[in-house]
Short mmCIF file of C-alpha atoms in Angstrom, two decimals:
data_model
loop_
_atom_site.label_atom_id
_atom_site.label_comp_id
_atom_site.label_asym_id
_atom_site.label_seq_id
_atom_site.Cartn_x
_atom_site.Cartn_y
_atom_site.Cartn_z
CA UNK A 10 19.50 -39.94 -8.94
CA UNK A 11 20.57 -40.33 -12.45
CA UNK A 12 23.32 -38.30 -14.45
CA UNK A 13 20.75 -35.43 -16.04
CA UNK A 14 19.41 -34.70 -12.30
CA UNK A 15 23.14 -34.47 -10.98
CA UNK A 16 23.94 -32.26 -14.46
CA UNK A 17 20.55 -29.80 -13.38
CA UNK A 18 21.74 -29.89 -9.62
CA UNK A 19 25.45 -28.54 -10.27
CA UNK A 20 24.89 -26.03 -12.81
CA UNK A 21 27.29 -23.54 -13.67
CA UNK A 22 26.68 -20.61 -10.54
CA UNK A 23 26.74 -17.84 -13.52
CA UNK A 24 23.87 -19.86 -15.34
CA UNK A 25 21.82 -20.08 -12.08
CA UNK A 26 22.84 -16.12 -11.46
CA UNK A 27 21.23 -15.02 -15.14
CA UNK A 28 17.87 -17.39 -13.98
CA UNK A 29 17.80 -14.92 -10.72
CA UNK A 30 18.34 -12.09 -12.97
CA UNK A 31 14.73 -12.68 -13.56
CA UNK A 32 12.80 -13.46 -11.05
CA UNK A 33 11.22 -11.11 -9.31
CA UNK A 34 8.89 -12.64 -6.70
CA UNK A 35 9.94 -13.61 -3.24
CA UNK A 36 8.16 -16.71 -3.60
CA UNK A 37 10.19 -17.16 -7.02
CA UNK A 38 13.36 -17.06 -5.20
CA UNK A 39 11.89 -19.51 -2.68
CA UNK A 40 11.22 -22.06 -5.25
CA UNK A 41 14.32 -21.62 -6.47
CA UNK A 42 16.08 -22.55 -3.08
CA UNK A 43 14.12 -25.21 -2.53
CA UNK A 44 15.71 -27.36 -5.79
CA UNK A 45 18.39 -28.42 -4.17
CA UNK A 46 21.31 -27.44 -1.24
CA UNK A 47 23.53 -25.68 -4.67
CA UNK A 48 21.11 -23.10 -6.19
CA UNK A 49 19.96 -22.57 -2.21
CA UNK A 50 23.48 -21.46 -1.67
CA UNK A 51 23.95 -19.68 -4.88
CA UNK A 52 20.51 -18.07 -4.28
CA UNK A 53 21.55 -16.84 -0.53
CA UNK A 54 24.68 -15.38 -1.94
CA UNK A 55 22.42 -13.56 -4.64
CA UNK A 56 20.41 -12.47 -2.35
CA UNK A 57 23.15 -10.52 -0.11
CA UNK A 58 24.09 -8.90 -3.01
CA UNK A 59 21.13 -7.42 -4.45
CA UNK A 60 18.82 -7.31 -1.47
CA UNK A 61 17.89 -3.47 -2.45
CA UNK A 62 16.93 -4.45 -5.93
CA UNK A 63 14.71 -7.33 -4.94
CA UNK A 64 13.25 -5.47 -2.27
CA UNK A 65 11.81 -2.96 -4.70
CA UNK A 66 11.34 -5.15 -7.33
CA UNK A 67 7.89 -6.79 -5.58
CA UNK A 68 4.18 -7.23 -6.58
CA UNK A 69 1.52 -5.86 -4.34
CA UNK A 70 -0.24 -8.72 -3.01
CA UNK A 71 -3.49 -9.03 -1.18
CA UNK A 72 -3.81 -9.46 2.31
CA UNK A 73 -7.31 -11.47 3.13
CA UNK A 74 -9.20 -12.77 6.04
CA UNK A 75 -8.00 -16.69 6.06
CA UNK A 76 -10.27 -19.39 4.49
CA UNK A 77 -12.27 -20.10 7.98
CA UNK A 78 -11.78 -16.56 9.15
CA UNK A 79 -9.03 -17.38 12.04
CA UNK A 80 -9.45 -14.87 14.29
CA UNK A 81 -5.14 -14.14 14.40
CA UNK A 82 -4.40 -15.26 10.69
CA UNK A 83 -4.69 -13.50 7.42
CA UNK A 84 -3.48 -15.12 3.77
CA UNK A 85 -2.14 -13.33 0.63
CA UNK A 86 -4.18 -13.44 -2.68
CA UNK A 87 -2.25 -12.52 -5.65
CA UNK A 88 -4.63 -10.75 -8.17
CA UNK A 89 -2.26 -11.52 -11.16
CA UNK A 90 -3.04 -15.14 -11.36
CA UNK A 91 -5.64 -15.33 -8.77
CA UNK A 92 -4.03 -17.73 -6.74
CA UNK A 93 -4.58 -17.60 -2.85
CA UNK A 94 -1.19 -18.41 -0.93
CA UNK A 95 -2.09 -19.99 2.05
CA UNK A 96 0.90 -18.94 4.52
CA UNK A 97 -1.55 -18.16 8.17
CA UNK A 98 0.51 -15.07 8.59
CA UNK A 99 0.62 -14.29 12.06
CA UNK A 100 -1.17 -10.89 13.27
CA UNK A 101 -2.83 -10.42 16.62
CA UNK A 102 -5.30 -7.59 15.15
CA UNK A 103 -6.78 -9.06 13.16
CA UNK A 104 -10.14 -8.10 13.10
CA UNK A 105 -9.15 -4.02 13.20
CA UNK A 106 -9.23 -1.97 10.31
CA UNK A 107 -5.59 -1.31 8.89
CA UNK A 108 -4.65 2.66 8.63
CA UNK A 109 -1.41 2.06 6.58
CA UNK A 110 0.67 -0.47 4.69
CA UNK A 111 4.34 0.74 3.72
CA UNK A 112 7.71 -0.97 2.75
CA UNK A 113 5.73 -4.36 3.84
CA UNK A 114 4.73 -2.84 7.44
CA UNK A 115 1.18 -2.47 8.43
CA UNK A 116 -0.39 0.16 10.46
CA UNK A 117 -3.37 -0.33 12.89
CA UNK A 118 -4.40 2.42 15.77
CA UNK A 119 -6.01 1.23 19.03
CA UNK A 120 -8.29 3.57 21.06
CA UNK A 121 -5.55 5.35 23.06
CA UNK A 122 -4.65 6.39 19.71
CA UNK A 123 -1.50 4.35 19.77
CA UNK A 124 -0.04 3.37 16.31
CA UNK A 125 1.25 -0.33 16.34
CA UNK A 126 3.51 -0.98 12.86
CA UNK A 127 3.57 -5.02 12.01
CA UNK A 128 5.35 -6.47 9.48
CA UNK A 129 4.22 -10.48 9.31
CA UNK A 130 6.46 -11.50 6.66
CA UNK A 131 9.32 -10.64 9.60
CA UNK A 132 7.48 -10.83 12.53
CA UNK A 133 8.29 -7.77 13.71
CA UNK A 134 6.57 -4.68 15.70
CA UNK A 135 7.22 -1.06 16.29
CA UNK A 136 4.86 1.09 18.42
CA UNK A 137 4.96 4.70 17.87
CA UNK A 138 3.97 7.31 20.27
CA UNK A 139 -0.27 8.56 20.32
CA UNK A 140 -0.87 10.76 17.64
CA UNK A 141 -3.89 12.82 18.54
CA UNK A 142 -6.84 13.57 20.76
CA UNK A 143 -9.30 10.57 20.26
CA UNK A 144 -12.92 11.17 19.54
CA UNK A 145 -13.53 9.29 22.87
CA UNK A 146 -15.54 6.90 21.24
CA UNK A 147 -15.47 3.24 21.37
CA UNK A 148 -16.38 2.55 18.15
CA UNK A 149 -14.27 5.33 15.88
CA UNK A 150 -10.87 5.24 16.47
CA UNK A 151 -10.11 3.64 14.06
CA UNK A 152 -10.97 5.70 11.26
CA UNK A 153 -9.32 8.47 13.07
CA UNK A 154 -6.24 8.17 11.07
CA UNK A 155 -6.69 7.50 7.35
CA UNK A 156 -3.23 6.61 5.98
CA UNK A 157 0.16 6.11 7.69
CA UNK A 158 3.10 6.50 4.88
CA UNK A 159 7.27 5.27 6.60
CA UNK A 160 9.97 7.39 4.73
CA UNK A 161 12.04 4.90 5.63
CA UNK A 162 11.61 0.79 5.91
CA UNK A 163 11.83 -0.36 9.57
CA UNK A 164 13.37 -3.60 8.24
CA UNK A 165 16.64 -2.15 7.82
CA UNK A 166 17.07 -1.68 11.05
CA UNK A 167 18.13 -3.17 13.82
CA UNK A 168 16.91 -1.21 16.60
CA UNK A 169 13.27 -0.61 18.22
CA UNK A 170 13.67 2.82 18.32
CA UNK A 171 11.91 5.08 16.02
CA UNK A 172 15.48 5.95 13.45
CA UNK A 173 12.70 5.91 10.42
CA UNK A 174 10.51 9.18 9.71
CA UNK A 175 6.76 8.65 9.58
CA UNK A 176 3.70 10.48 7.90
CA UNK A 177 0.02 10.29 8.84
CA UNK A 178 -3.06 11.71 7.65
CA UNK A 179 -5.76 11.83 10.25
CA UNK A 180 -8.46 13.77 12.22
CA UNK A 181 -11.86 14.88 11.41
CA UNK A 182 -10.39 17.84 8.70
CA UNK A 183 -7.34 15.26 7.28
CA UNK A 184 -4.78 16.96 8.30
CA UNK A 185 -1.13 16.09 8.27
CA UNK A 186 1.09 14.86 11.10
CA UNK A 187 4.95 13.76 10.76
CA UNK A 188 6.78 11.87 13.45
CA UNK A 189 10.83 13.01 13.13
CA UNK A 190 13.49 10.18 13.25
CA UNK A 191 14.18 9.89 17.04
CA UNK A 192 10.77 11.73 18.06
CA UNK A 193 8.65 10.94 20.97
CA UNK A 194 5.93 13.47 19.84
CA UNK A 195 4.26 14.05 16.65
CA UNK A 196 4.26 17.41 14.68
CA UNK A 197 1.38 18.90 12.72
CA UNK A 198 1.92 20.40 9.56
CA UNK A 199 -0.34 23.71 8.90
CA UNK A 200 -3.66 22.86 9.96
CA UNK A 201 -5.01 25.34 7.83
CA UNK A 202 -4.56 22.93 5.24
CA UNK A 203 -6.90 20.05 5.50
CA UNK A 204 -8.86 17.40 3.39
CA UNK A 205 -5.55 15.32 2.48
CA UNK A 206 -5.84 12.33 0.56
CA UNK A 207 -2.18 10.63 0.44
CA UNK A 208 1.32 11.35 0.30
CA UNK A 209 4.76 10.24 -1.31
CA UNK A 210 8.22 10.95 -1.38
CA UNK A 211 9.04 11.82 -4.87
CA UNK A 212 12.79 13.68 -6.06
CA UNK A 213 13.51 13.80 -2.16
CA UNK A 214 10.45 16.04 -1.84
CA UNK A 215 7.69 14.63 0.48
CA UNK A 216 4.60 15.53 -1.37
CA UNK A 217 0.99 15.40 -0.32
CA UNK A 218 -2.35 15.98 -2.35
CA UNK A 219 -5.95 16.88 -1.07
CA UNK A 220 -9.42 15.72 -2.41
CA UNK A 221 -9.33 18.59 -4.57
CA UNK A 222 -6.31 18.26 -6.33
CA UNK A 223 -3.92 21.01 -4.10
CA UNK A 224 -0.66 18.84 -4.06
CA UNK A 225 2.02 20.78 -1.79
CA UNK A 226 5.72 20.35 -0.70
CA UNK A 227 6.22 19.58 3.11
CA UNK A 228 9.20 21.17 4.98
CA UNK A 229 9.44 18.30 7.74
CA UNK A 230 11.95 19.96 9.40
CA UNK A 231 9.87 23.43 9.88
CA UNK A 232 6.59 22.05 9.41
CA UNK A 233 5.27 23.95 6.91
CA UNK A 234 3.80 23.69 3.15
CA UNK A 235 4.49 25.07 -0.27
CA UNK A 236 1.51 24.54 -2.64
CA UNK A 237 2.84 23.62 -5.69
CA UNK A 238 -0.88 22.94 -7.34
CA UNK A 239 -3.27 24.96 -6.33
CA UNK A 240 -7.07 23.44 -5.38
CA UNK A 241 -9.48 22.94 -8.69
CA UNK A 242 -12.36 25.50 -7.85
CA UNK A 243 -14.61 23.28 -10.10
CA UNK A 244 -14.36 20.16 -7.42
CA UNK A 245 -14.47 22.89 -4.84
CA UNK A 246 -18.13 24.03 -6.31
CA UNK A 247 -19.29 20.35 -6.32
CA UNK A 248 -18.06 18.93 -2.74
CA UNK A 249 -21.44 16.92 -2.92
CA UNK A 250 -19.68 14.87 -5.85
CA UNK A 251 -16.55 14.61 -4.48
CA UNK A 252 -17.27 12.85 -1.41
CA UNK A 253 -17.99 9.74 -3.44
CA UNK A 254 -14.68 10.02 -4.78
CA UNK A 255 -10.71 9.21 -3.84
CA UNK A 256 -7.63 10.81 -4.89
CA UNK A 257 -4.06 9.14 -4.83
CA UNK A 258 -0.14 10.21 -5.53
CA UNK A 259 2.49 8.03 -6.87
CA UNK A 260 5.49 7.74 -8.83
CA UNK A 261 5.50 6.07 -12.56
CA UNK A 262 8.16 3.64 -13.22
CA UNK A 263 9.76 6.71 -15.80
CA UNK A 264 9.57 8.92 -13.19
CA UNK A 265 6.44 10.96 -13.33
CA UNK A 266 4.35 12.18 -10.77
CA UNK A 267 0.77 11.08 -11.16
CA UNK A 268 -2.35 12.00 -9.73
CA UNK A 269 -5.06 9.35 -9.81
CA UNK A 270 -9.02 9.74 -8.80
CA UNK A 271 -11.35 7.38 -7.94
CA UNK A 272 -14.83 7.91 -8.77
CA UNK A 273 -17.39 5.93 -6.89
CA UNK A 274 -20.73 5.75 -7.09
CA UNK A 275 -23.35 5.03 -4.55
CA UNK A 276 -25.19 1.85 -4.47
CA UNK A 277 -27.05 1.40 -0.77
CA UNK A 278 -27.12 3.28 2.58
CA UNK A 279 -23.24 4.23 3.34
CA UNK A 280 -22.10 2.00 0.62
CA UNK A 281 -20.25 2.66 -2.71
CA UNK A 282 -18.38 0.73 -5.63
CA UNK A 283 -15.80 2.12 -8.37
CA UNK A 284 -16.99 3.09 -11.35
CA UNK A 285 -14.10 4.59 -13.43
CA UNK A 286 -10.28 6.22 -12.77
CA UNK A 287 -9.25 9.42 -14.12
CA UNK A 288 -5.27 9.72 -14.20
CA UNK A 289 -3.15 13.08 -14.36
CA UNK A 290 0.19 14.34 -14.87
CA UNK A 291 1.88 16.87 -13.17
CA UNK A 292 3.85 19.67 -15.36
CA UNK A 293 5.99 21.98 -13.71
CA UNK A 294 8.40 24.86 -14.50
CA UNK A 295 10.78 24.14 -11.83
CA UNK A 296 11.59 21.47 -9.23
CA UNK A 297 9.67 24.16 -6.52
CA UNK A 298 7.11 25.58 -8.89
CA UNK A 299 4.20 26.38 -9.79
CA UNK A 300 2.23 23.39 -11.97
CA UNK A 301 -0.64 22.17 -13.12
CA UNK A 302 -2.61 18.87 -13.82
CA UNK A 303 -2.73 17.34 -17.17
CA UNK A 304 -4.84 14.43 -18.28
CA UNK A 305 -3.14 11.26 -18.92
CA UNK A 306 -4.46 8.73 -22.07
CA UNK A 307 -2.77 5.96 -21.42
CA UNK A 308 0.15 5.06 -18.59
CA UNK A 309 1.82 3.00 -20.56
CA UNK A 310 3.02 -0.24 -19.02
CA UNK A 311 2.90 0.51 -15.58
CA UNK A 312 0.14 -0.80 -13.46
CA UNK A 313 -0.67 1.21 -9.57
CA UNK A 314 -2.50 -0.37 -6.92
CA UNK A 315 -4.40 1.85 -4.82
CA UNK A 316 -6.29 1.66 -1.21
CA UNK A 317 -5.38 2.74 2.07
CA UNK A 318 -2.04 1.39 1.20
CA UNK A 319 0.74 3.56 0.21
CA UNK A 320 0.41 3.75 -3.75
CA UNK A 321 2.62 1.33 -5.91
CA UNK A 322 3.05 1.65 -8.94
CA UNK A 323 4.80 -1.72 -10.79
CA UNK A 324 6.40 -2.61 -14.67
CA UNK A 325 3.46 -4.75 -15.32
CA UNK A 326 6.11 -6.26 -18.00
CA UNK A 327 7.63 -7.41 -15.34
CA UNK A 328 5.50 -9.57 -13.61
CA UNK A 329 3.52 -12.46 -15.67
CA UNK A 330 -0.45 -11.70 -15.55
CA UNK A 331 0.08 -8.43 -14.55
CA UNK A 332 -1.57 -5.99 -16.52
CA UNK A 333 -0.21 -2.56 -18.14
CA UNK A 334 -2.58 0.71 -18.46
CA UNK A 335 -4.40 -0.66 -15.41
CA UNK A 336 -5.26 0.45 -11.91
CA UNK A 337 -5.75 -2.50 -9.55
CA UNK A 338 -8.29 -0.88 -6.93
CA UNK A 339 -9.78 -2.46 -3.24
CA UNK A 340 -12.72 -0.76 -1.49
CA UNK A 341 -13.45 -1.47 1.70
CA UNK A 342 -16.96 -1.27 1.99
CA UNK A 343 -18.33 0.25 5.46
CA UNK A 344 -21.51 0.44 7.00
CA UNK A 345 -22.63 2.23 10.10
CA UNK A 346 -25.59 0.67 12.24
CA UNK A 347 -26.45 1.36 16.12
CA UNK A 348 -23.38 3.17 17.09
CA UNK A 349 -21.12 0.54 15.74
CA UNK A 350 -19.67 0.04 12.49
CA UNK A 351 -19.39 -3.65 10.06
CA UNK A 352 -16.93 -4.18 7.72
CA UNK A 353 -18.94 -5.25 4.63
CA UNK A 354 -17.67 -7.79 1.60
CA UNK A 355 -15.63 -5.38 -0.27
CA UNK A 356 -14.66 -5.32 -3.97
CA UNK A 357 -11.52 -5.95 -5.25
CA UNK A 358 -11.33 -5.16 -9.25
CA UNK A 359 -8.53 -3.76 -12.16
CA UNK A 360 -9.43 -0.61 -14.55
CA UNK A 361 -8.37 -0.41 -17.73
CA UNK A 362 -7.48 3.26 -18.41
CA UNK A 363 -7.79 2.67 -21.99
CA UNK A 364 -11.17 1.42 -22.62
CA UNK A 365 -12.70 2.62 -18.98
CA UNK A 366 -13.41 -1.39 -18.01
CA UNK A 367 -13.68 -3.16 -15.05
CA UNK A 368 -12.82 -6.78 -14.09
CA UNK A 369 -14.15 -7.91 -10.68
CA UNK A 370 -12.73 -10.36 -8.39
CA UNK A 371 -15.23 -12.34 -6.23
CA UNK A 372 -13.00 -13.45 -3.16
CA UNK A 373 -16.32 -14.18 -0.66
CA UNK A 374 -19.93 -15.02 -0.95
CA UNK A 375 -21.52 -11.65 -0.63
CA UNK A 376 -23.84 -12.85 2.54
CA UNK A 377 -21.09 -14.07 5.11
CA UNK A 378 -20.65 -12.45 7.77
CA UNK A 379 -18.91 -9.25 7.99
CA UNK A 380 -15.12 -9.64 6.87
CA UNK A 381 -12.24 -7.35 9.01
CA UNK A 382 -11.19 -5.11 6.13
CA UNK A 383 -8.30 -5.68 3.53
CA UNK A 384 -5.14 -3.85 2.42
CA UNK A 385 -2.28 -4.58 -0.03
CA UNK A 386 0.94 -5.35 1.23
CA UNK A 387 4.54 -5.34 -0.23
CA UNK A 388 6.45 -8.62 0.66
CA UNK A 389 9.53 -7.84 2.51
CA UNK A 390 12.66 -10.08 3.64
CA UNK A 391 16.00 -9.82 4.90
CA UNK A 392 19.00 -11.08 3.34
CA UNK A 393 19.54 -14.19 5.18
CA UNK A 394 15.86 -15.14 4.43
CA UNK A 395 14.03 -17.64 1.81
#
């Protein structure tokens, strides 16, 4: 080892603490360690002390069926720079359709209608009490619940028992179910309210929105709703149109709450693509009033990526090949045949809000075999990791 490689080995800790300053991605920081034993010290020190920051600081990331198809291993495929990472993450359900991905946890229901929360980047598992009457089916459970949203990340703590509050959309009508910190039993929340879509926590309100556009407040603790934007009756009058479509909630990085809709359009026998995004904003009087949606142009730099995961929305500035005004969609294409349903290849694309494109990512050769469906994921790690 010569003097310039000792020099670059043993710099200055405040020079290698600025370089942290900005990286973002986990597998940045892992890179990083891996120089030498110095920065993977300095790096493990920087790591204890801004855990929370670079917890929330990370890119959605794709998580695919591996190259052969193992039936217990998925891979990540970063959209960004469309690179795959080939890490065999370790999940035993593989092949099941995944209801929820939150704070780096994934969601899957079996047909006792059992929740099971995995998070593969810790190999670690919660399982949460049944959540409702199953359709007694063999074959449907797993559509049963459409979304599972954590107010709080498992990962920060050290116990199995369920200290985190949990959120789930599911039944035939989409209606909403919490399960309270500590809980052995689920709760519905006014079943006269139905057709939910998704749901964030947003000012310390948790918020939900329907496939018409009704966003109300939830009361967890009495189990109850406040509408805070009332249903469109226009999307009410064309329900034929709005079954092709999707509607999503999530924060902007300046603090807005946005509303975004997916149209689809179909293009076979129980099978649909994207064809455009429209984007709202929500105006208010007051924190608990009434408001309306408003059209956005342009969302400046942020970029969301929407699916059955909870809703992230990123500074695309801050993350190289990311791109701003964009919505990074996945649709996971299903067909029904014989009493049984296939997951078919499913598209994986970006919108640009402000000329209404599309750019498609080809993953698989559209006539393999049916894929187990895919999801976007958060990476999550603990201090002492990486």
């Amino acid at each position: 080892m010569d003097s310039s490689e000792r020099d670059w080995s043993w710099l200055l800790e405040e020079i290698l603490n600025s370089i942290l300053d900005n990286l973002v991605s986990v597998f940045d920081h892992a890179r990083f360690s891996l120089v030498c034993k110095h920065w993977s010290s300095v790096a493990k020190q920087y790591r204890r002390r801004q855990f929370m920051k670079l917890l929330n600081r990370q890119l959605p990331l794709l998580l695919i069926p591996s190259k052969h198809n193992q039936r217990y291993e998925r891979n990540l495929y970063s959209v960004t720079d469309d690179k795959i990472y080939d890490l065999h993450l370790p999940l035993k359900d593989n092949s099941r359709r995944y209801c929820g991905s939150s704070h780096g946890w994934l969601a899957t229901v079996d047909k006792n209608m059992i929740i099971t929360l995995r998070n593969p980047f810790l190999n670690q598992t919660r399982l949460l009490p049944p959540i409702m009457e199953s359709w007694k089916t063999s074959y449907m459970h797993e559509f049963d619940v459409s979304r599972v949203v954590l107010y709080n990340n498992p990962s920060l703590s050290t116990s199995d028992n369920i200290n985190y509050n949990v959120v789930a959309i599911s039944g035939v009508n989409r209606t909403l179910e919490i399960l309270k910190s500590g809980s052995e039993t689920w709760t519905y929340v006014d079943k006269t309210l139905d057709f939910f879509q998704d749901i964030v926590y947003y000012n310390d309100m948790l918020l939900a929105v329907d496939l018409f556009g009704r966003l109300v407040c939830i009361d967890a603790e009495n189990s109850n709703c406040l509408v805070i934007v009332a249903r469109e009756e226009t999307m009410i009058t064309h329900l034929s149109r709005c079954l092709g479509s999707s509607v999503y909630l999530v924060k902007s990085s300046e603090g807005k709450l946005m509303m975004i809709r997916r149209i689809m359009k179909e293009v076979g026998a129980y099978k649909y693509i994207t064809q455009r995004f429209r984007v709202y904003q929500l105006l208010q009087s007051s924190k608990y009033g009434k408001g309306e949606w408003v059209e956005m142009k342009s969302m400046g730099d942020d970029a969301v990526f929407v699916g059955d995961n909870e809703t992230v929305c990123v500074p695309a500035a801050d993350f190289p090949g990311c791109k701003p005004n964009s919505i990074y969609f996945i649709g996971n294409n299903v067909k029904y045949c014989g009493r049984m349903y296939y997951f078919q290849p499913y598209e994986v694309g970006s919108f640009n809000l402000e000329d209404g494109s599309i750019s498609r990512h080809y993953l698989y050769d559209q006539c393999t075999k049916p894929l187990p469906p895919s999801i976007w994921i958060v990476p999550t790690l603990r201090g002492d990791q990486l």
